[in-house]
Amino acid sequence: MTPPETAQPTRTLAERWLQGAYQGSRWLWPLKPLGALYQWGMAYREQAYRRGKKTTWQAPVPIIVVGNITLGGTGKSPLVAWLAKWLVAQGWSPGIVSRGYGGKAAQYPLFVSPETSVAESGDEPLMLAQQTGLPVVADPKRVRGVQALVEAGCDIVLSDDGLQHLALARDIELLVIDGARGLGNGCCLPAGPLRESSERLKRVDAVIINGESQQSLPVDAATIMTLAPLCWRRLEDGAHFPLSPLPFSLPVHAVAGIGHPERFFRTLTALGVSGDWHPLADHQRFNAEALNFADTRPVVMTAKDAVKCFDLAPANSWVLDVEATLPIEFEHWLAARLSALSYRRHAHG
């Protein structure tokens, strides 16, 4: 069944700019000189850290940074959740540090529990705390956040985002790219969606593509990650239901306040869900009015949105939980890297 066309709200200038940056719109071409200047500035900053002009802090435990070089969602948080569970299975005691975008805590570092207010923590740290049950700290200063996790007994730390947060030394860098959108027009801000040059892909430990890549990338090899639907979750009581048959009636209202809403809507279509799609801004701040539709259709949302809507959404609201899947070869590679890292740290005592 083909769903109706996506409901298109009035887009902000930032949203129209991001769409143009990924689609290669010509109206962004005059901004290319500014993009080149921004790229130079980022390269200069990185060199300052590499040469010791700016200081970095080396944690006493391994640090794995999961980040990207593009604006908009790429699938970093699902990868962090997968890594956290994998590390636990390998015998590690991981913690997760996040900037906590959108949250305003009275004091940092903020240890995030499944019951923490999303207004304090931001959506992604709360979602990760609920999904993993592990220590999660939100702190704009990631070094301080990592220090808190180490003091709490974590023997390895995952940084959700933070590729450009060079004050925190890292042992492994994993760079995530959205396979559907790639690197957009290949230009740096404000001419394109890149936070730094595409050459950065050659200096990370692994490039992970969320879905099949539809754009050539300047790397010899990359790992394909898939986000697989896991189950339906009823928002009001957390009860889980299988993907099929659908536990709700059609049509629905589907909302997505993530970096790339279209990916969520494509997944819904593949699961046989039809209705009206409502793309929202990434880290959208919800209120009851935003979810107050004129009819009584079920409302379907992402896990990232669900942590902000628990007290706002109508009773017939549903969450599609997903999980990352990575090839066994990546697991073997990561296990070998961590083993070698542990050996070097032990040898240098």
Short mmCIF file of C-alpha atoms in Angstrom, two decimals:
data_model
loop_
_atom_site.label_atom_id
_atom_site.label_comp_id
_atom_site.label_asym_id
_atom_site.label_seq_id
_atom_site.Cartn_x
_atom_site.Cartn_y
_atom_site.Cartn_z
CA MET A 1 0.00 0.00 0.00
CA THR A 2 1.43 3.37 -1.00
CA PRO A 3 1.16 6.01 1.71
CA PRO A 4 -0.15 9.48 0.97
CA GLU A 5 2.41 12.12 0.25
CA THR A 6 4.40 13.39 3.18
CA ALA A 7 2.76 16.29 4.95
CA GLN A 8 5.07 19.21 4.22
CA PRO A 9 5.09 21.83 6.97
CA THR A 10 6.54 25.27 6.36
CA ARG A 11 10.27 24.65 6.32
CA THR A 12 12.64 26.94 8.15
CA LEU A 13 15.56 28.50 6.33
CA ALA A 14 17.90 26.04 8.08
CA GLU A 15 15.84 23.06 6.90
CA ARG A 16 15.75 24.34 3.32
CA TRP A 17 19.49 24.97 3.46
CA LEU A 18 20.18 21.42 4.67
CA GLN A 19 18.02 19.94 1.93
CA GLY A 20 19.85 22.03 -0.67
CA ALA A 21 23.24 21.02 0.73
CA TYR A 22 22.46 17.33 0.24
CA GLN A 23 20.80 17.78 -3.13
CA GLY A 24 23.51 20.02 -4.59
CA SER A 25 21.32 23.10 -5.10
CA ARG A 26 22.97 25.78 -7.18
CA TRP A 27 21.86 28.62 -4.91
CA LEU A 28 24.55 27.47 -2.44
CA TRP A 29 27.40 27.89 -4.92
CA PRO A 30 28.16 31.53 -3.94
CA LEU A 31 28.93 30.23 -0.43
CA LYS A 32 31.79 27.99 -1.61
CA PRO A 33 34.54 30.50 -0.69
CA LEU A 34 33.20 30.57 2.87
CA GLY A 35 33.11 26.79 2.85
CA ALA A 36 36.76 26.68 1.82
CA LEU A 37 37.64 29.11 4.62
CA TYR A 38 35.76 26.99 7.16
CA GLN A 39 37.56 23.85 5.92
CA TRP A 40 40.92 25.56 6.32
CA GLY A 41 40.01 26.65 9.84
CA MET A 42 39.06 23.11 10.87
CA ALA A 43 42.26 21.68 9.37
CA TYR A 44 44.34 24.31 11.19
CA ARG A 45 42.59 23.48 14.46
CA GLU A 46 43.26 19.75 14.02
CA GLN A 47 46.93 20.40 13.33
CA ALA A 48 47.16 22.53 16.47
CA TYR A 49 46.05 19.53 18.53
CA ARG A 50 48.34 17.15 16.65
CA ARG A 51 51.39 19.36 17.21
CA GLY A 52 50.65 19.97 20.87
CA LYS A 53 49.73 23.64 20.57
CA LYS A 54 46.36 22.72 22.03
CA THR A 55 46.27 20.17 24.82
CA THR A 56 44.39 16.88 24.86
CA TRP A 57 43.49 14.76 27.86
CA GLN A 58 44.31 11.05 27.74
CA ALA A 59 41.90 8.94 29.77
CA PRO A 60 43.23 6.00 31.80
CA VAL A 61 40.75 3.76 29.97
CA PRO A 62 40.14 3.17 26.23
CA ILE A 63 37.97 5.78 24.48
CA ILE A 64 35.91 4.94 21.40
CA VAL A 65 34.48 7.95 19.59
CA VAL A 66 31.46 7.44 17.34
CA GLY A 67 30.94 10.51 15.18
CA ASN A 68 30.32 11.96 11.76
CA ILE A 69 31.43 14.84 9.57
CA THR A 70 28.00 15.78 8.24
CA LEU A 71 25.06 17.69 9.66
CA GLY A 72 21.86 15.72 10.10
CA GLY A 73 21.31 12.21 11.40
CA THR A 74 23.53 9.33 10.33
CA GLY A 75 22.69 6.60 12.87
CA LYS A 76 25.39 7.24 15.50
CA SER A 77 23.26 6.53 18.57
CA PRO A 78 22.03 3.09 17.40
CA LEU A 79 25.67 2.18 16.75
CA VAL A 80 26.62 3.37 20.26
CA ALA A 81 23.86 1.18 21.72
CA TRP A 82 25.10 -1.81 19.70
CA LEU A 83 28.70 -1.23 20.78
CA ALA A 84 27.66 -0.91 24.43
CA LYS A 85 25.86 -4.26 24.43
CA TRP A 86 28.68 -5.92 22.48
CA LEU A 87 31.29 -4.64 24.94
CA VAL A 88 29.30 -5.97 27.89
CA ALA A 89 29.19 -9.38 26.18
CA GLN A 90 32.99 -9.23 25.85
CA GLY A 91 33.42 -8.65 29.58
CA TRP A 92 33.92 -4.87 29.59
CA SER A 93 32.15 -2.37 31.87
CA PRO A 94 31.38 0.46 29.44
CA GLY A 95 30.03 3.92 30.06
CA ILE A 96 28.62 6.41 27.56
CA VAL A 97 29.35 10.14 27.39
CA SER A 98 27.24 12.54 25.34
CA ARG A 99 27.07 16.29 24.94
CA GLY A 100 23.39 16.18 25.88
CA TYR A 101 22.19 18.42 23.05
CA GLY A 102 18.90 20.10 23.94
CA GLY A 103 19.23 19.42 27.66
CA LYS A 104 19.85 22.03 30.32
CA ALA A 105 20.98 20.44 33.56
CA ALA A 106 21.46 22.52 36.68
CA GLN A 107 24.86 20.91 37.17
CA TYR A 108 27.31 18.86 35.10
CA PRO A 109 28.36 16.12 34.78
CA LEU A 110 24.82 14.73 34.77
CA PHE A 111 24.41 11.01 35.34
CA VAL A 112 21.40 10.03 33.25
CA SER A 113 19.04 7.31 34.43
CA PRO A 114 15.95 6.00 32.60
CA GLU A 115 13.88 8.29 34.85
CA THR A 116 15.87 11.49 34.22
CA SER A 117 13.93 14.44 32.83
CA VAL A 118 14.59 14.86 29.11
CA ALA A 119 14.66 18.63 29.70
CA GLU A 120 17.81 18.07 31.76
CA SER A 121 19.57 15.37 29.75
CA GLY A 122 18.54 15.90 26.14
CA ASP A 123 16.90 13.18 24.06
CA GLU A 124 19.85 11.01 22.98
CA PRO A 125 21.44 10.44 26.43
CA LEU A 126 18.05 9.52 27.91
CA MET A 127 17.32 7.15 25.02
CA LEU A 128 20.71 5.44 25.44
CA ALA A 129 20.22 5.13 29.21
CA GLN A 130 16.85 3.45 28.64
CA GLN A 131 18.13 1.17 25.88
CA THR A 132 21.37 0.00 27.49
CA GLY A 133 20.91 0.27 31.26
CA LEU A 134 24.55 1.40 31.47
CA PRO A 135 26.10 4.48 33.06
CA VAL A 136 25.41 7.47 30.80
CA VAL A 137 26.75 10.95 31.45
CA ALA A 138 25.64 14.11 29.68
CA ASP A 139 28.21 16.89 29.71
CA PRO A 140 29.12 19.55 27.13
CA LYS A 141 32.71 19.13 28.37
CA ARG A 142 33.35 15.54 27.44
CA VAL A 143 36.64 15.30 29.32
CA ARG A 144 34.79 16.06 32.55
CA GLY A 145 32.10 13.56 31.62
CA VAL A 146 34.65 10.81 30.95
CA GLN A 147 36.38 11.52 34.26
CA ALA A 148 33.06 11.00 36.05
CA LEU A 149 32.49 7.68 34.28
CA VAL A 150 35.99 6.45 35.14
CA GLU A 151 35.45 7.38 38.78
CA ALA A 152 32.17 5.40 38.64
CA GLY A 153 34.10 2.26 37.64
CA CYS A 154 33.81 2.17 33.84
CA ASP A 155 36.81 0.52 32.16
CA ILE A 156 35.99 1.76 28.64
CA VAL A 157 34.01 4.79 27.42
CA LEU A 158 31.93 5.35 24.29
CA SER A 159 31.58 8.95 23.15
CA ASP A 160 28.29 9.52 21.33
CA ASP A 161 29.38 12.11 18.78
CA GLY A 162 32.50 14.12 19.58
CA LEU A 163 34.65 13.42 16.52
CA GLN A 164 35.46 17.13 16.41
CA HIS A 165 35.88 17.38 20.23
CA LEU A 166 39.64 17.00 19.99
CA ALA A 167 40.38 17.97 23.60
CA LEU A 168 39.48 14.35 24.45
CA ALA A 169 42.16 11.94 23.21
CA ARG A 170 40.71 8.81 21.66
CA ASP A 171 41.94 5.32 20.93
CA ILE A 172 39.46 4.35 18.22
CA GLU A 173 37.48 6.61 15.89
CA LEU A 174 34.39 5.27 14.12
CA LEU A 175 32.88 7.59 11.52
CA VAL A 176 29.25 7.01 10.50
CA ILE A 177 27.80 8.06 7.14
CA ASP A 178 24.20 7.90 6.00
CA GLY A 179 24.31 5.71 2.90
CA ALA A 180 21.35 7.42 1.24
CA ARG A 181 22.68 10.98 1.54
CA GLY A 182 26.43 10.39 1.66
CA LEU A 183 28.47 13.59 1.88
CA GLY A 184 25.91 15.72 0.06
CA ASN A 185 27.49 18.26 -2.28
CA GLY A 186 30.92 17.60 -0.73
CA CYS A 187 31.37 21.16 0.54
CA CYS A 188 31.99 22.40 4.07
CA LEU A 189 29.72 24.73 5.99
CA PRO A 190 28.03 26.97 4.99
CA ALA A 191 28.24 25.85 1.36
CA GLY A 192 27.48 22.21 2.21
CA PRO A 193 26.77 19.79 5.05
CA LEU A 194 30.38 18.89 5.96
CA ARG A 195 31.82 19.79 9.36
CA GLU A 196 35.30 19.15 8.00
CA SER A 197 36.95 17.95 4.79
CA SER A 198 36.09 14.54 3.36
CA GLU A 199 39.79 13.75 3.73
CA ARG A 200 38.96 13.10 7.39
CA LEU A 201 37.55 9.73 6.32
CA LYS A 202 41.09 8.56 5.60
CA ARG A 203 42.29 9.32 9.14
CA VAL A 204 39.67 7.47 11.18
CA ASP A 205 39.94 3.83 12.20
CA ALA A 206 36.77 2.70 10.44
CA VAL A 207 34.09 4.18 8.22
CA ILE A 208 30.64 2.73 8.84
CA ILE A 209 27.88 3.31 6.30
CA ASN A 210 24.30 3.19 7.52
CA GLY A 211 22.63 1.33 4.65
CA GLU A 212 23.99 0.72 1.19
CA SER A 213 26.06 3.63 -0.06
CA GLN A 214 24.60 5.54 -2.98
CA GLN A 215 27.61 7.80 -3.37
CA SER A 216 31.29 7.07 -3.96
CA LEU A 217 33.46 7.85 -0.96
CA PRO A 218 37.20 8.59 -0.67
CA VAL A 219 37.97 5.39 1.24
CA ASP A 220 39.20 1.97 0.18
CA ALA A 221 36.90 0.00 2.48
CA ALA A 222 33.88 0.60 4.66
CA THR A 223 31.60 -1.44 6.91
CA ILE A 224 27.89 -1.61 6.13
CA MET A 225 25.56 -1.21 9.09
CA THR A 226 21.83 -1.82 8.86
CA LEU A 227 19.12 -0.53 11.19
CA ALA A 228 16.66 -3.39 11.53
CA PRO A 229 13.17 -2.92 12.99
CA LEU A 230 12.98 -4.82 16.28
CA CYS A 231 9.43 -4.50 17.63
CA TRP A 232 6.53 -2.16 18.30
CA ARG A 233 6.33 -0.60 21.75
CA ARG A 234 3.18 0.92 23.19
CA LEU A 235 4.23 4.25 24.62
CA GLU A 236 1.85 4.46 27.58
CA ASP A 237 2.93 1.22 29.28
CA GLY A 238 6.07 0.05 27.44
CA ALA A 239 4.47 -3.22 26.30
CA HIS A 240 6.22 -4.84 23.31
CA PHE A 241 4.51 -6.34 20.25
CA PRO A 242 5.88 -8.18 17.20
CA LEU A 243 6.31 -6.33 13.93
CA SER A 244 3.51 -8.33 12.30
CA PRO A 245 0.58 -8.24 12.52
CA LEU A 246 0.43 -4.53 13.20
CA PRO A 247 -0.86 -3.91 16.74
CA PHE A 248 -2.70 -0.76 15.66
CA SER A 249 -5.13 0.23 12.93
CA LEU A 250 -4.37 2.10 9.73
CA PRO A 251 -3.93 4.84 8.67
CA VAL A 252 -1.64 6.51 11.20
CA HIS A 253 0.06 9.80 11.89
CA ALA A 254 3.84 9.23 11.83
CA VAL A 255 6.09 11.88 13.38
CA ALA A 256 9.88 12.00 13.23
CA GLY A 257 12.05 14.66 14.84
CA ILE A 258 15.35 13.14 13.76
CA GLY A 259 18.13 14.20 11.42
CA HIS A 260 16.79 12.26 8.43
CA PRO A 261 13.04 11.63 8.88
CA GLU A 262 12.64 10.10 5.42
CA ARG A 263 14.62 7.03 6.53
CA PHE A 264 12.05 6.37 9.27
CA PHE A 265 9.16 6.83 6.86
CA ARG A 266 10.69 4.43 4.35
CA THR A 267 10.98 1.83 7.11
CA LEU A 268 7.31 2.30 8.01
CA THR A 269 6.30 1.82 4.39
CA ALA A 270 8.33 -1.41 4.18
CA LEU A 271 6.47 -2.67 7.27
CA GLY A 272 3.11 -2.02 5.62
CA VAL A 273 2.27 1.13 7.56
CA SER A 274 0.38 3.85 5.74
CA GLY A 275 -0.88 7.27 6.73
CA ASP A 276 0.35 10.85 6.92
CA TRP A 277 4.04 11.51 7.48
CA HIS A 278 5.05 14.51 9.61
CA PRO A 279 8.79 15.32 9.33
CA LEU A 280 10.02 17.59 12.12
CA ALA A 281 13.29 19.28 12.98
CA ASP A 282 16.07 17.21 14.56
CA HIS A 283 15.79 17.32 18.39
CA GLN A 284 12.29 18.76 17.98
CA ARG A 285 10.86 20.12 21.21
CA PHE A 286 7.39 18.61 21.51
CA ASN A 287 4.29 19.97 23.18
CA ALA A 288 0.79 18.56 23.43
CA GLU A 289 -0.42 20.76 20.57
CA ALA A 290 2.14 19.28 18.16
CA LEU A 291 0.61 15.81 18.70
CA ASN A 292 -3.01 16.97 18.83
CA PHE A 293 -4.31 15.82 15.45
CA ALA A 294 -7.87 16.44 14.32
CA ASP A 295 -8.69 12.70 14.24
CA THR A 296 -8.04 9.75 16.55
CA ARG A 297 -5.62 7.82 14.36
CA PRO A 298 -2.73 6.02 16.06
CA VAL A 299 0.48 8.05 16.35
CA VAL A 300 3.76 6.33 15.43
CA MET A 301 7.17 7.74 16.33
CA THR A 302 10.88 6.96 16.75
CA ALA A 303 12.54 5.94 20.01
CA LYS A 304 14.38 9.26 20.05
CA ASP A 305 11.10 11.16 19.92
CA ALA A 306 9.41 8.86 22.42
CA VAL A 307 11.57 10.00 25.34
CA LYS A 308 10.25 13.54 24.81
CA CYS A 309 6.61 12.57 24.30
CA PHE A 310 5.81 10.16 27.13
CA ASP A 311 3.70 12.72 29.01
CA LEU A 312 2.36 14.45 25.91
CA ALA A 313 1.33 11.84 23.36
CA PRO A 314 -2.25 10.57 23.05
CA ALA A 315 -3.04 7.12 24.48
CA ASN A 316 -2.88 5.33 21.13
CA SER A 317 0.80 6.11 20.49
CA TRP A 318 3.41 3.62 19.32
CA VAL A 319 7.19 3.49 19.07
CA LEU A 320 9.16 1.56 16.46
CA ASP A 321 12.25 0.21 18.19
CA VAL A 322 15.20 -0.57 15.92
CA GLU A 323 18.62 -2.10 16.45
CA ALA A 324 21.87 -1.83 14.57
CA THR A 325 23.30 -4.91 12.86
CA LEU A 326 26.95 -5.16 11.86
CA PRO A 327 28.89 -7.93 10.10
CA ILE A 328 30.88 -10.48 12.08
CA GLU A 329 34.06 -9.24 10.37
CA PHE A 330 33.63 -5.90 12.14
CA GLU A 331 33.29 -7.67 15.48
CA HIS A 332 36.51 -9.58 14.84
CA TRP A 333 38.32 -6.38 13.81
CA LEU A 334 37.13 -4.50 16.90
CA ALA A 335 38.02 -7.37 19.24
CA ALA A 336 41.53 -7.48 17.77
CA ARG A 337 41.96 -3.71 18.10
CA LEU A 338 40.86 -3.72 21.73
CA SER A 339 43.08 -6.70 22.52
CA ALA A 340 46.10 -4.95 21.01
CA LEU A 341 45.20 -1.74 22.82
CA SER A 342 44.93 -3.53 26.17
CA TYR A 343 48.29 -5.21 25.59
CA ARG A 344 50.03 -1.89 24.80
CA ARG A 345 48.49 -0.17 27.84
CA HIS A 346 49.55 -3.09 30.09
CA ALA A 347 53.07 -3.17 28.61
CA HIS A 348 53.55 0.54 29.25
CA GLY A 349 52.02 0.15 32.70
#
